[in-house]
Coordinates of C-alpha atoms in Angstrom, one line a residue:
Chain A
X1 CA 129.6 148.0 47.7
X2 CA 128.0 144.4 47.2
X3 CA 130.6 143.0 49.6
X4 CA 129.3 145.8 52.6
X5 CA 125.9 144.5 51.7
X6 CA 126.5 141.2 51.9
X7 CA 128.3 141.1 54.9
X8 CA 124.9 143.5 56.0
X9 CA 122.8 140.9 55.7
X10 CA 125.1 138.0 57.2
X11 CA 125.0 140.4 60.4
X12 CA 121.5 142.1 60.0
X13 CA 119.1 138.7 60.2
X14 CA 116.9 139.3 62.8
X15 CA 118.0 140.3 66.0
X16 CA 115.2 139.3 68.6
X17 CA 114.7 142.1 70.6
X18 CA 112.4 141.7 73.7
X19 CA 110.2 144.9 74.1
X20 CA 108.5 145.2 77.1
X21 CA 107.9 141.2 77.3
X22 CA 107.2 140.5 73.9
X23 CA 109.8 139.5 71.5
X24 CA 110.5 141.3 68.2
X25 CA 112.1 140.0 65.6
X26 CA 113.0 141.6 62.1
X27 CA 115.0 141.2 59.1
X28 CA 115.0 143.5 56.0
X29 CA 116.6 142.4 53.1
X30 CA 115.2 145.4 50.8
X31 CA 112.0 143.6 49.4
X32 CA 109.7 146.0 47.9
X33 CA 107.1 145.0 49.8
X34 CA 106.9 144.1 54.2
X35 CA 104.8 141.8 56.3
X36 CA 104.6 141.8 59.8
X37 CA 103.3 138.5 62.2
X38 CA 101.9 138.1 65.1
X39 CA 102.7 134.7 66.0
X40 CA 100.4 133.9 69.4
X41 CA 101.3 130.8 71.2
X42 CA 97.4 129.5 70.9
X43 CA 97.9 126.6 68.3
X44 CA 96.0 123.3 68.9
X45 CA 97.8 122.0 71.6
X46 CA 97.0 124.6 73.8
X47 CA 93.9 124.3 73.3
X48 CA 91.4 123.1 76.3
X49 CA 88.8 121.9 74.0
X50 CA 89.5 119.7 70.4
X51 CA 88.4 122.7 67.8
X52 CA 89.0 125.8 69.9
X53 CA 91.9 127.1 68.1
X54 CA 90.7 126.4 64.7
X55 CA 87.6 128.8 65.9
X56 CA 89.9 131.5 67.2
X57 CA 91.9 131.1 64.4
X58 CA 88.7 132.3 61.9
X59 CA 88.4 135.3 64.3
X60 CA 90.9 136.9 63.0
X61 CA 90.1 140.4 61.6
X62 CA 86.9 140.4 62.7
X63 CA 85.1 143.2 65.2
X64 CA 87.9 145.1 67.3
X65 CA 87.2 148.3 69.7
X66 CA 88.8 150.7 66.4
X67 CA 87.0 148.6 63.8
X68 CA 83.9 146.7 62.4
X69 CA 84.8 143.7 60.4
X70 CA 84.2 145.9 57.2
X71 CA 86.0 148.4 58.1
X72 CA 88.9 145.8 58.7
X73 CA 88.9 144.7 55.5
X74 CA 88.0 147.9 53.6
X75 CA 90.5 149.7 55.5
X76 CA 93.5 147.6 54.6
X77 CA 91.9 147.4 50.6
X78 CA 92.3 151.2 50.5
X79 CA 96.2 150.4 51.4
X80 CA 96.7 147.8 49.0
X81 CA 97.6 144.9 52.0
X82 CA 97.0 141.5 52.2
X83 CA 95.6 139.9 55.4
X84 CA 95.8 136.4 56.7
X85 CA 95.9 133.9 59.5
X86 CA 97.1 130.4 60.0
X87 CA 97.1 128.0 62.5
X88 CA 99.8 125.3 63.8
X89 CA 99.9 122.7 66.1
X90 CA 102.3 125.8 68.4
X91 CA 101.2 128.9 67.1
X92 CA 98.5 130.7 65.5
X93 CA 100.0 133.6 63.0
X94 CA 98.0 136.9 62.1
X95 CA 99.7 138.2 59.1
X96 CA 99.6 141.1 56.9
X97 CA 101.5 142.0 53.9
X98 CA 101.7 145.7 52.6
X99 CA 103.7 148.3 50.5
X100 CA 106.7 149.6 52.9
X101 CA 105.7 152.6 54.8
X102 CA 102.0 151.2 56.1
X103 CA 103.3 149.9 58.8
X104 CA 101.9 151.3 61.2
X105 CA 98.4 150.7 60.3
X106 CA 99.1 147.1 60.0
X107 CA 100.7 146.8 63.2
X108 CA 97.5 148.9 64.7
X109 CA 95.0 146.7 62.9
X110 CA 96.4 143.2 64.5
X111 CA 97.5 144.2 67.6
X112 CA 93.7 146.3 68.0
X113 CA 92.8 142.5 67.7
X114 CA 94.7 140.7 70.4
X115 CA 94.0 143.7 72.7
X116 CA 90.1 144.2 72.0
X117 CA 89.4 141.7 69.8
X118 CA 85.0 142.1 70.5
X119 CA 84.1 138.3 69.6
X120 CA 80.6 138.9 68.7
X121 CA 77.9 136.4 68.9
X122 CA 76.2 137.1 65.5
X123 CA 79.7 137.3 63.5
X124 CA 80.7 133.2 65.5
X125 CA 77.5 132.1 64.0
X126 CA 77.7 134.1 60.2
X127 CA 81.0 134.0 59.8
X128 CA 83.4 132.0 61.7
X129 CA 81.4 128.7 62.1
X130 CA 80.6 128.6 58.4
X131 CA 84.2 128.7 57.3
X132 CA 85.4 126.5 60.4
X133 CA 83.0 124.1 58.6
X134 CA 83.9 124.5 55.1
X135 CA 88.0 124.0 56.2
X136 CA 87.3 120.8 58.3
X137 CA 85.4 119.5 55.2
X138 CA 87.8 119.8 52.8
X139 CA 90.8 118.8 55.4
X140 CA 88.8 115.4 55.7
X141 CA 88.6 115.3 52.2
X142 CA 92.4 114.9 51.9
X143 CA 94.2 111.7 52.7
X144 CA 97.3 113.2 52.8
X145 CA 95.8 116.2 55.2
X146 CA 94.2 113.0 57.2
X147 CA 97.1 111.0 57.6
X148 CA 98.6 113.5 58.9
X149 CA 96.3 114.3 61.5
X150 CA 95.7 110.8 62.7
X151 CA 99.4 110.4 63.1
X152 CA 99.7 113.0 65.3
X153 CA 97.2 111.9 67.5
X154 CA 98.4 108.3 67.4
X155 CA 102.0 109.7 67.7
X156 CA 101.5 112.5 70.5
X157 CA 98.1 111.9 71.9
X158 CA 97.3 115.0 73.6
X159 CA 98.6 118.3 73.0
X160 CA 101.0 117.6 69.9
X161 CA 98.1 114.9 69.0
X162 CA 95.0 117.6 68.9
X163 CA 93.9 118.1 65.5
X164 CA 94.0 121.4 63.8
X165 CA 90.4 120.9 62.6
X166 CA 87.3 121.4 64.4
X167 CA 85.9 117.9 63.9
X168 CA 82.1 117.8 63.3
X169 CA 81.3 117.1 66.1
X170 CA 82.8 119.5 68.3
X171 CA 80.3 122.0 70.3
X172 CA 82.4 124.5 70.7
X173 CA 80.9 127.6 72.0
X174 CA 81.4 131.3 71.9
X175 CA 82.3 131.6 75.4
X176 CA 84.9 128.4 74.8
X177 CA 86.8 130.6 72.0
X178 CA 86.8 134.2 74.6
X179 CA 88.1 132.1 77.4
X180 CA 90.8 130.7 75.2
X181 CA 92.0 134.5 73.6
X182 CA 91.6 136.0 77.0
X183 CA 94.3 133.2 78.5
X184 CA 96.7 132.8 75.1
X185 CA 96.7 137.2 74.1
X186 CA 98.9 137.5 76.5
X187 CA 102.0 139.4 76.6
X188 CA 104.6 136.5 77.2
X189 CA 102.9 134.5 74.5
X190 CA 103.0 136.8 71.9
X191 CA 105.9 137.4 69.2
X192 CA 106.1 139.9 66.4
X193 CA 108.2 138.8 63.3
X194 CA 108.5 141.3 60.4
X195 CA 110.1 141.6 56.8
X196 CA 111.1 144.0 54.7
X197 CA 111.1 146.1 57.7
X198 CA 113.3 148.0 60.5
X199 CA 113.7 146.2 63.5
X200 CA 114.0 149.3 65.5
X201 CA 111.0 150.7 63.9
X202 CA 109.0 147.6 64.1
X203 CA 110.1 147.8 68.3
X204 CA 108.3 150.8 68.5
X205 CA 105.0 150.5 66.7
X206 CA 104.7 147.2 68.7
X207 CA 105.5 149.3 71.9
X208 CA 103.3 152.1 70.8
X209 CA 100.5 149.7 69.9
X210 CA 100.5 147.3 72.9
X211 CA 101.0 149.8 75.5
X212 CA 97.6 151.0 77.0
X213 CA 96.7 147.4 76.6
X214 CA 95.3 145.5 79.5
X215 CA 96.3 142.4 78.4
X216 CA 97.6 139.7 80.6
X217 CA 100.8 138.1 81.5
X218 CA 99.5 134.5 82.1
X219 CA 101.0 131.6 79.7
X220 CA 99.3 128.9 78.3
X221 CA 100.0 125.5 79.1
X222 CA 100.5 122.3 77.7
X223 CA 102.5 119.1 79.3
X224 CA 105.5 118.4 77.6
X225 CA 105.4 116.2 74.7
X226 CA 105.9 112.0 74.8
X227 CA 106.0 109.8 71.5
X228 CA 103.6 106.6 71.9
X229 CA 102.8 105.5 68.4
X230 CA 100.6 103.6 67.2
X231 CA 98.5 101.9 64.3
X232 CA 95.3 103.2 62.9
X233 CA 93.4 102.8 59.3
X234 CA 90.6 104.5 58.4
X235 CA 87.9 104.1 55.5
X236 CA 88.3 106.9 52.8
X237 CA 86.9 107.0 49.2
X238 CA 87.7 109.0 46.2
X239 CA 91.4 110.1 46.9
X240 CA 94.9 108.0 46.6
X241 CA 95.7 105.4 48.6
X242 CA 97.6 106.6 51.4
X243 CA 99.7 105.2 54.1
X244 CA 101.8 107.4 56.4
X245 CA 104.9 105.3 58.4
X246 CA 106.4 107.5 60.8
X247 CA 108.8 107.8 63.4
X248 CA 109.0 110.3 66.3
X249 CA 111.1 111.1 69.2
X250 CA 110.8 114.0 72.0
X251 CA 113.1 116.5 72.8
X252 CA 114.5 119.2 70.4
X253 CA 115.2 118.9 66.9
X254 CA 117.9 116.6 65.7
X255 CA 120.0 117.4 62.8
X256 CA 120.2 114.1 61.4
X257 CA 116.5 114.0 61.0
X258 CA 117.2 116.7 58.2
X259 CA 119.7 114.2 56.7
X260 CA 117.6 111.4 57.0
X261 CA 114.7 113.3 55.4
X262 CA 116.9 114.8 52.4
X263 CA 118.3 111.2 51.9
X264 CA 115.2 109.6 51.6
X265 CA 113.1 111.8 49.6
X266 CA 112.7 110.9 46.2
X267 CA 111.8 114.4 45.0
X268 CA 114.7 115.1 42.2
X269 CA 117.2 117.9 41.8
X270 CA 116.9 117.7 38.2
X271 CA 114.1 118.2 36.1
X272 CA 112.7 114.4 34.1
X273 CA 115.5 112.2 36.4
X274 CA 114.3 110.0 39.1
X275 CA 117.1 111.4 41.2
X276 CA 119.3 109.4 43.7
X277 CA 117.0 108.4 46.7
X278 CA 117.4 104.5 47.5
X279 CA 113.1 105.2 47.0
X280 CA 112.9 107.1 43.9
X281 CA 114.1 104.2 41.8
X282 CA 112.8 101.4 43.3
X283 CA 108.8 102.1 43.6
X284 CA 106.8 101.4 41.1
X285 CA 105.0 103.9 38.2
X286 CA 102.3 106.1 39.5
X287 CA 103.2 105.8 43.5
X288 CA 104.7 108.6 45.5
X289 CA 106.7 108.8 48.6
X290 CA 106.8 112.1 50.5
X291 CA 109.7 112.5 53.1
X292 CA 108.0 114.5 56.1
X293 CA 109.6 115.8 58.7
X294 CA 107.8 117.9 60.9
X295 CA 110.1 119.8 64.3
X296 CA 108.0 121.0 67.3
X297 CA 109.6 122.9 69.6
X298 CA 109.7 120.1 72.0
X299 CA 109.2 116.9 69.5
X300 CA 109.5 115.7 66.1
X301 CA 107.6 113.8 63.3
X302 CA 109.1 112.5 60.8
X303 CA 108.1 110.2 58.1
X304 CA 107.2 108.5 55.1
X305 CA 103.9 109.6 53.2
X306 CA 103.0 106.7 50.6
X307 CA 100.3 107.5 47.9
X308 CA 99.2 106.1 44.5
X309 CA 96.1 105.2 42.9
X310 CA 96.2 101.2 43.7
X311 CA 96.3 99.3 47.1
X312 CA 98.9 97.1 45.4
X313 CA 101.3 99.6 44.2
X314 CA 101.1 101.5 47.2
X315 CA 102.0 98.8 49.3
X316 CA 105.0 97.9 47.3
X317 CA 106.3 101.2 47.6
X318 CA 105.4 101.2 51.4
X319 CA 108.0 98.1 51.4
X320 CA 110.6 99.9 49.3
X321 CA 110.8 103.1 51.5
X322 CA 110.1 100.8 55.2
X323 CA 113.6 99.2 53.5
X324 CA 115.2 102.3 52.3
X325 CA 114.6 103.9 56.2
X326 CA 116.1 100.6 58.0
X327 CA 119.4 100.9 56.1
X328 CA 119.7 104.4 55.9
X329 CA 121.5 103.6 59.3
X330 CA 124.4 102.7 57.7
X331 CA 124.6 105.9 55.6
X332 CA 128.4 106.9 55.1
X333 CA 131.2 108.5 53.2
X334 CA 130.3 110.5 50.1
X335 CA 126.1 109.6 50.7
X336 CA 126.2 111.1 53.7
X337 CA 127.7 114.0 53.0
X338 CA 125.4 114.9 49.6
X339 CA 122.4 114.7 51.6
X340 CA 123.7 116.8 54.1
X341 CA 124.4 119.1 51.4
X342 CA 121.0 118.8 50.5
X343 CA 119.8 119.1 53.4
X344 CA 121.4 122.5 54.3
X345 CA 120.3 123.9 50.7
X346 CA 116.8 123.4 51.8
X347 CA 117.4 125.0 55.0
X348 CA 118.8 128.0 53.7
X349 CA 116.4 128.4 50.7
X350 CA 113.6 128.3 53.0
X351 CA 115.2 131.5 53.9
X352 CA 114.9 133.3 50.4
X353 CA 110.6 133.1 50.7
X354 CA 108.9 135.0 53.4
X355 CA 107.0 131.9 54.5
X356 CA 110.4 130.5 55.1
X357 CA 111.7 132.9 57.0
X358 CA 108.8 133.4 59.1
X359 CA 108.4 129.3 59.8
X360 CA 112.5 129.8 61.0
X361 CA 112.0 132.4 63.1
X362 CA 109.0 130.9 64.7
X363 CA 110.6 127.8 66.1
X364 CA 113.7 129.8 67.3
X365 CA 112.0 133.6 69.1
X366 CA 110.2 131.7 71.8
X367 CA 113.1 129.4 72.4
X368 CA 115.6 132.8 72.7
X369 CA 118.0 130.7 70.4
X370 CA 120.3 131.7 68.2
X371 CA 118.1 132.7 64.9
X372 CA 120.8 132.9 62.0
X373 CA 121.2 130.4 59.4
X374 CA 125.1 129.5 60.3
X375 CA 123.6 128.0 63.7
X376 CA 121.7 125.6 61.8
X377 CA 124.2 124.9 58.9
X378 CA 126.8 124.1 61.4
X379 CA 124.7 121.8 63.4
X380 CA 124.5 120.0 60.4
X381 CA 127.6 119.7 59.1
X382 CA 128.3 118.4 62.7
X383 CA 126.6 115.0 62.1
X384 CA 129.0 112.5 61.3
X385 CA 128.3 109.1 60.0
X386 CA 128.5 107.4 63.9
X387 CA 126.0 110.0 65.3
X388 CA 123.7 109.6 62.1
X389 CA 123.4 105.7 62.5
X390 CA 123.2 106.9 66.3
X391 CA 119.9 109.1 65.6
X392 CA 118.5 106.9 63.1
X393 CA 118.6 103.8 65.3
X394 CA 117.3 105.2 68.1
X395 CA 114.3 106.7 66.6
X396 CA 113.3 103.7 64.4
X397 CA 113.3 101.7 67.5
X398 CA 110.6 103.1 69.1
X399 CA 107.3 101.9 67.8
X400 CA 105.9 103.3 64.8
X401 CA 103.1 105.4 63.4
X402 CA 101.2 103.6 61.0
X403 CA 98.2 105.1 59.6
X404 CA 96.4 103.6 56.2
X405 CA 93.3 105.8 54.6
X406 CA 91.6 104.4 51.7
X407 CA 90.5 101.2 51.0
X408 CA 91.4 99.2 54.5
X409 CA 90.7 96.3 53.3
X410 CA 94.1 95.6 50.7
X411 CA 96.0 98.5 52.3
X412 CA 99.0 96.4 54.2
X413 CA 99.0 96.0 57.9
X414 CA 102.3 97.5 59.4
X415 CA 104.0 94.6 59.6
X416 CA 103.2 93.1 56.0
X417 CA 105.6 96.0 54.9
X418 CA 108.5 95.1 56.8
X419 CA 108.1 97.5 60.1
Chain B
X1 CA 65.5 158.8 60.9
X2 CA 65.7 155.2 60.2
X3 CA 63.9 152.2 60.4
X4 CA 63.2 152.7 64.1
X5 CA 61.4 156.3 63.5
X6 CA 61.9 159.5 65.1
X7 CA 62.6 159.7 68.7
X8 CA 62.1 162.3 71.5
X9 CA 63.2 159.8 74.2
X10 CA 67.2 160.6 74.5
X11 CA 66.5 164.3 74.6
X12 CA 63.7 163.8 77.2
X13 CA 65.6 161.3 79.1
X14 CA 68.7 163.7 79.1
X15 CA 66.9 166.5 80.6
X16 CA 66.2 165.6 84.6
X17 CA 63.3 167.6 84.7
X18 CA 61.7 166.7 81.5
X19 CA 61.9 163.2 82.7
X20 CA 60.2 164.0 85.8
X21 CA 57.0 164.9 84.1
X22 CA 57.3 162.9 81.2
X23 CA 57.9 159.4 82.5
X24 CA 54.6 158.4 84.2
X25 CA 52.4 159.6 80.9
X26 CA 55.0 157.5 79.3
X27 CA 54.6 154.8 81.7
X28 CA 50.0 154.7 81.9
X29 CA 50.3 155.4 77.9
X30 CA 52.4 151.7 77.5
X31 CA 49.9 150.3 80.0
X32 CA 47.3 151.7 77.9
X33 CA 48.3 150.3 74.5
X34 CA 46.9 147.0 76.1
X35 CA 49.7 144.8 74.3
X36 CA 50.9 143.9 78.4
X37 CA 47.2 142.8 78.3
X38 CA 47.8 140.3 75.4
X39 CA 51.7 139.0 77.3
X40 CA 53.5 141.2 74.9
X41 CA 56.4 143.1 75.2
X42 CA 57.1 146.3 73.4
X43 CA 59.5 144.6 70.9
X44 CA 57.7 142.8 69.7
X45 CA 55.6 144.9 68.0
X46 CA 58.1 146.5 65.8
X47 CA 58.0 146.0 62.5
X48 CA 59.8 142.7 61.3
X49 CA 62.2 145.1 58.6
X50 CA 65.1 143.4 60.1
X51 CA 65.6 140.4 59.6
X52 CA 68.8 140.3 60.0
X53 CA 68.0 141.8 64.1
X54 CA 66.3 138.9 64.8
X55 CA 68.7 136.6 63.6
X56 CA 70.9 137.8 66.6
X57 CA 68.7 136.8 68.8
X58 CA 69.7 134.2 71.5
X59 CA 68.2 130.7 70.9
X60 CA 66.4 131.4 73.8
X61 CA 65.2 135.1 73.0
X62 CA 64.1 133.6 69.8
X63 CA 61.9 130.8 71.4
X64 CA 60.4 133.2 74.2
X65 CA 59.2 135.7 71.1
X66 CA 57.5 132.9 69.5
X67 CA 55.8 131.8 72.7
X68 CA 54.7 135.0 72.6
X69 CA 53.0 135.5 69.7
X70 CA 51.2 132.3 70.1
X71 CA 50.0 133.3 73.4
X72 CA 48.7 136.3 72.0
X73 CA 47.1 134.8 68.7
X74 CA 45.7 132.5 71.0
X75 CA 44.0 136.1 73.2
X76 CA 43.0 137.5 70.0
X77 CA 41.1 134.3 68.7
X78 CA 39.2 134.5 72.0
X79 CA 38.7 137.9 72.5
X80 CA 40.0 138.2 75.3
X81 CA 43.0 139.5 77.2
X82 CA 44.6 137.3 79.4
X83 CA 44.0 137.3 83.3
X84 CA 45.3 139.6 84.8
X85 CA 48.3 138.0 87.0
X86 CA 49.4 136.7 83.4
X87 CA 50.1 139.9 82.2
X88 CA 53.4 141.3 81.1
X89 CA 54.8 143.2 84.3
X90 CA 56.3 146.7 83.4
X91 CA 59.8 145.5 84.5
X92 CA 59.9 142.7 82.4
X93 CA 58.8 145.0 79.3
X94 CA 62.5 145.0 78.4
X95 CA 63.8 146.7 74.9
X96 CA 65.8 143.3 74.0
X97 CA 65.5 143.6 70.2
X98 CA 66.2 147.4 70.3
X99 CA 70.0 147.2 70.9
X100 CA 70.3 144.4 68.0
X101 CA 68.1 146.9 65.6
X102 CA 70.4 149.8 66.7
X103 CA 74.0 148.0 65.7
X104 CA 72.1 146.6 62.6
X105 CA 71.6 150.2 61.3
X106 CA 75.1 151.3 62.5
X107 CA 76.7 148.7 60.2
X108 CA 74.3 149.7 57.7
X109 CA 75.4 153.3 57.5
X110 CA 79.2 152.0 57.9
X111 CA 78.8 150.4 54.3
X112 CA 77.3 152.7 52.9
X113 CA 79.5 155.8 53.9
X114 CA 82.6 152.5 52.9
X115 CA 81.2 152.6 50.1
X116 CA 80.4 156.1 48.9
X117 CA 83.4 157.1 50.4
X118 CA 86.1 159.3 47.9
X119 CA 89.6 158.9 49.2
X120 CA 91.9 161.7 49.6
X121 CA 96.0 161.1 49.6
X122 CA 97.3 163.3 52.5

């Protein structure tokens, strides 16, 4: 019995079914509870104006033809669900979480938003503004969150490069935010992801719910992505000392990135050791490296994301992990093969959470690839020591990212830690 | 009834022939409240009970109302109305707070019926 199950599952993870030109996928593992996404390509780089998406994104759940705001909300109370959206550089996600057997109100309420969504003036300016506000505010508050964003935009420019906050000083109108829905709600850009539900059953509430809809079949745009890097530091008091060193590369996601990124970060298997990273060791008390490694569906960051509380200790550990990354091209033998192995054990347990599962399937429905964990596994266990070195040099030839927020005046410069 | 008041105007405007009749009283009894007189539209005199209304307002519609008033403060200090060309023409006597008054109430009566509400398991 546990062996039919298993093998259940093995075959059973999502299937991506295209219904009627928009893709469906579902996996049901027997949770107690389901959630079904919307994932909309209308992240930030399809955006035609920096903060756009971050405003649409705060739409969400708001004023539809079947529903006020209130009765959104009070509606999916009386059913015990949890709503939510989130925005990425590709996608923004309308999610909702509920008890198995509500499905079909969920899928009604978010799909009643993509296809009648009524974008009020009064609820832009009481609700959405405020909270597009608040977000930026505490985003810019946040080295790390900072960092982040300014490598992008060194890294990618546009597209890839816009920012997923509305910066103060973006007008961005009502009219802005209705132009962008009407263009990105449209049936080619929209995928439905579900858990902890059927996939047959989620095919036909979708079908059901987006069939009288007059939305469109026009697709966003956005030019495909080129890695420039660059150097950029910018003032910032009251948080860590942060410096981001990055590396970045077009195309589609290489597997040795994952090694790279699982050999270099310091964070421990076991609980109180400094575990084996060439970093962990090596960087002095109260500093932290972060291995980041971000895959877009046509690029990919990844990168090094220094912190501590002194200029001086940070830039020692900058040093450290600037060394680490140059000779992690020579990575072989035994090394190479535990951080693959750690690197496919984070892969897969991504899979256990929903998030996980949800930020897997995203990259892979639009792409029509092959969405089971095997396909990824393999491709790692694939990468042998040549083709790592292979990777590695090529993408730490190209110029790096280099961003410094704090104090600029004793952060190191990128070449005073050995890039 | 509601903050608005009572209302025979959809019943009367429903019925063709009622409308017939009723229209041009309607019509001489605006022109005869004498706020045209003053550059005032009918909106404007509504009770300020809504704040919330007003605050829907377009930037614009907002500005134009205050102009408005001080037009018509100004009238009232003198005395007199305005001349006559500068009155408010009959076409332009739009109901442009009405609609905003109207959806105010609507959600009003949608929280309250939320949240009196007793729910029944089918």
């Amino acid at each position: 019995m546990l062996a039919r199950r298993a093998s259940a599952f093995a075959r059973s993870f999502a299937t991506v079914v295209d219904s009627a030109g928009v893709k469906v996928a579902a996996v049901d593992n027997g949770q107690p509870t389901a959630a079904v996404t919307f994932l909309v390509k209308a992240g930030s780089r399809y955006e035609p104006k920096p903060g756009v998406a971050h405003a649409l994104k705060n739409f969400a759940f708001k004023s539809t033809a079947k529903r006020s705001t209130l009765g959104t909300v009070r509606e999916s109370e009386l059913y015990g669900g949890v709503l939510s959206a989130s925005l990425s550089r590709e996608y923004l996600a309308l999610t909702s979480e509920f008890l198995r057997g509500d499905e079909p109100f969920f899928v009604d309420l978010m799909s009643s938003f993509l296809t009648s969504g009524k974008f009020l003036r009064h609820e832009f300016q009481e609700y959405v503004i405020p909270v597009v506000e608040a977000e930026s505010t505490a985003a810019s508050q946040d080295p790390a969150t900072r960092a982040l964003e300014l490598a992008h935009s060194l890294a990618f420019r546009s597209g890839l490069g816009s920012s997923l906050f509305a910066s103060p000083h973006s007008h961005v109108s009502l009219d802005d935010v209705k132009e962008f829905a009407a263009r990105a709600f449209s049936k080619g850009n929209i995928a439905v992801l579900g858990t902890g539900i059927d996939s047959t059953a989620l095919t036909q509430l979708v079908e059901k719910a987006l069939a009288g809809a007059s939305i469109g079949s026009s697709a966003v745009e956005s030019k495909p992505s080129t890695y420039f890097g660059g150097e950029t530091r910018v003032e910032s008091h009251g948080g860590p000392e942060t410096l981001f060193i990055g590396f970045g590369a077009a195309g589609p996601a290489d597997p040795a990135l994952a090694i790279l990124s699982a050999h270099l970060s310091p964070q421990s298997s076991v609980k109180w050791s400094q575990g084996l990273s060439p970093i962990s060791g090596a960087i002095p008390q109260g500093t932290s490296v972060q291995s980041v490694l971000m895959p877009y569906s046509d690029a990919t960051l990844f990168g090094l994301l220094v912190q501590g509380p002194s200029a001086e200790g940070v830039k020692e550990a900058a040093k450290v992990a600037t060394k680490a990354l140059k000779e992690s091209t020579g990575l072989k033998g035994d090394a190479l093969k535990m951080a693959a192995a750690k690197a496919k054990f984070a892969a897969a347990s991504s899979l256990d959470g929903r998030d996980g599962i949800f930020s897997t399937l995203s990259t892979k429905v639009f792409a029509n690839s092959e969405p089971s964990i095997e396909a990824t596994l393999a491709s790692i266990d694939k990468v042998d020591a040549a083709a790592f070195s292979k990777s590695v040099a090529a993408i730490t030839k190209a110029k790096p990212t280099f961003v410094a927020v704090g104090s600029v005046q004793t952060l190191p410069f990128a070449d005073e830690v050995g890039l | 009834m509601n903050a608005l008041g009572p209302s025979l105007a959809p019943y009367i405007r429903s019925s063709r022939t009622l409308k017939k009749y009723v229209a041009p009283i309607a019509h001489w009894y605006a022109d005869l409240m004498g706020y045209r007189k003053m550059g005032l539209k009918y909106d404007d005199l509504q009770v300020e009970e809504n704040p919330e209304a007003l605050g829907r307002l377009t930037p614009r519609e907002t500005y134009d109302r205050a102009y408005r008033f001080k037009v018509a403060s100004d009238c009232d200090l003198h005395h007199h109305p305005l001349p006559k060309e500068q009155w408010t023409k009959p076409e332009d006597d739009k109901r442009y707070l009405l609609p905003h008054i109207a959806n105010v109430l609507k959600e009003e009566e949608e929280r309250a019926t939320w949240d009196t509400m007793t729910v029944q398991r089918k």
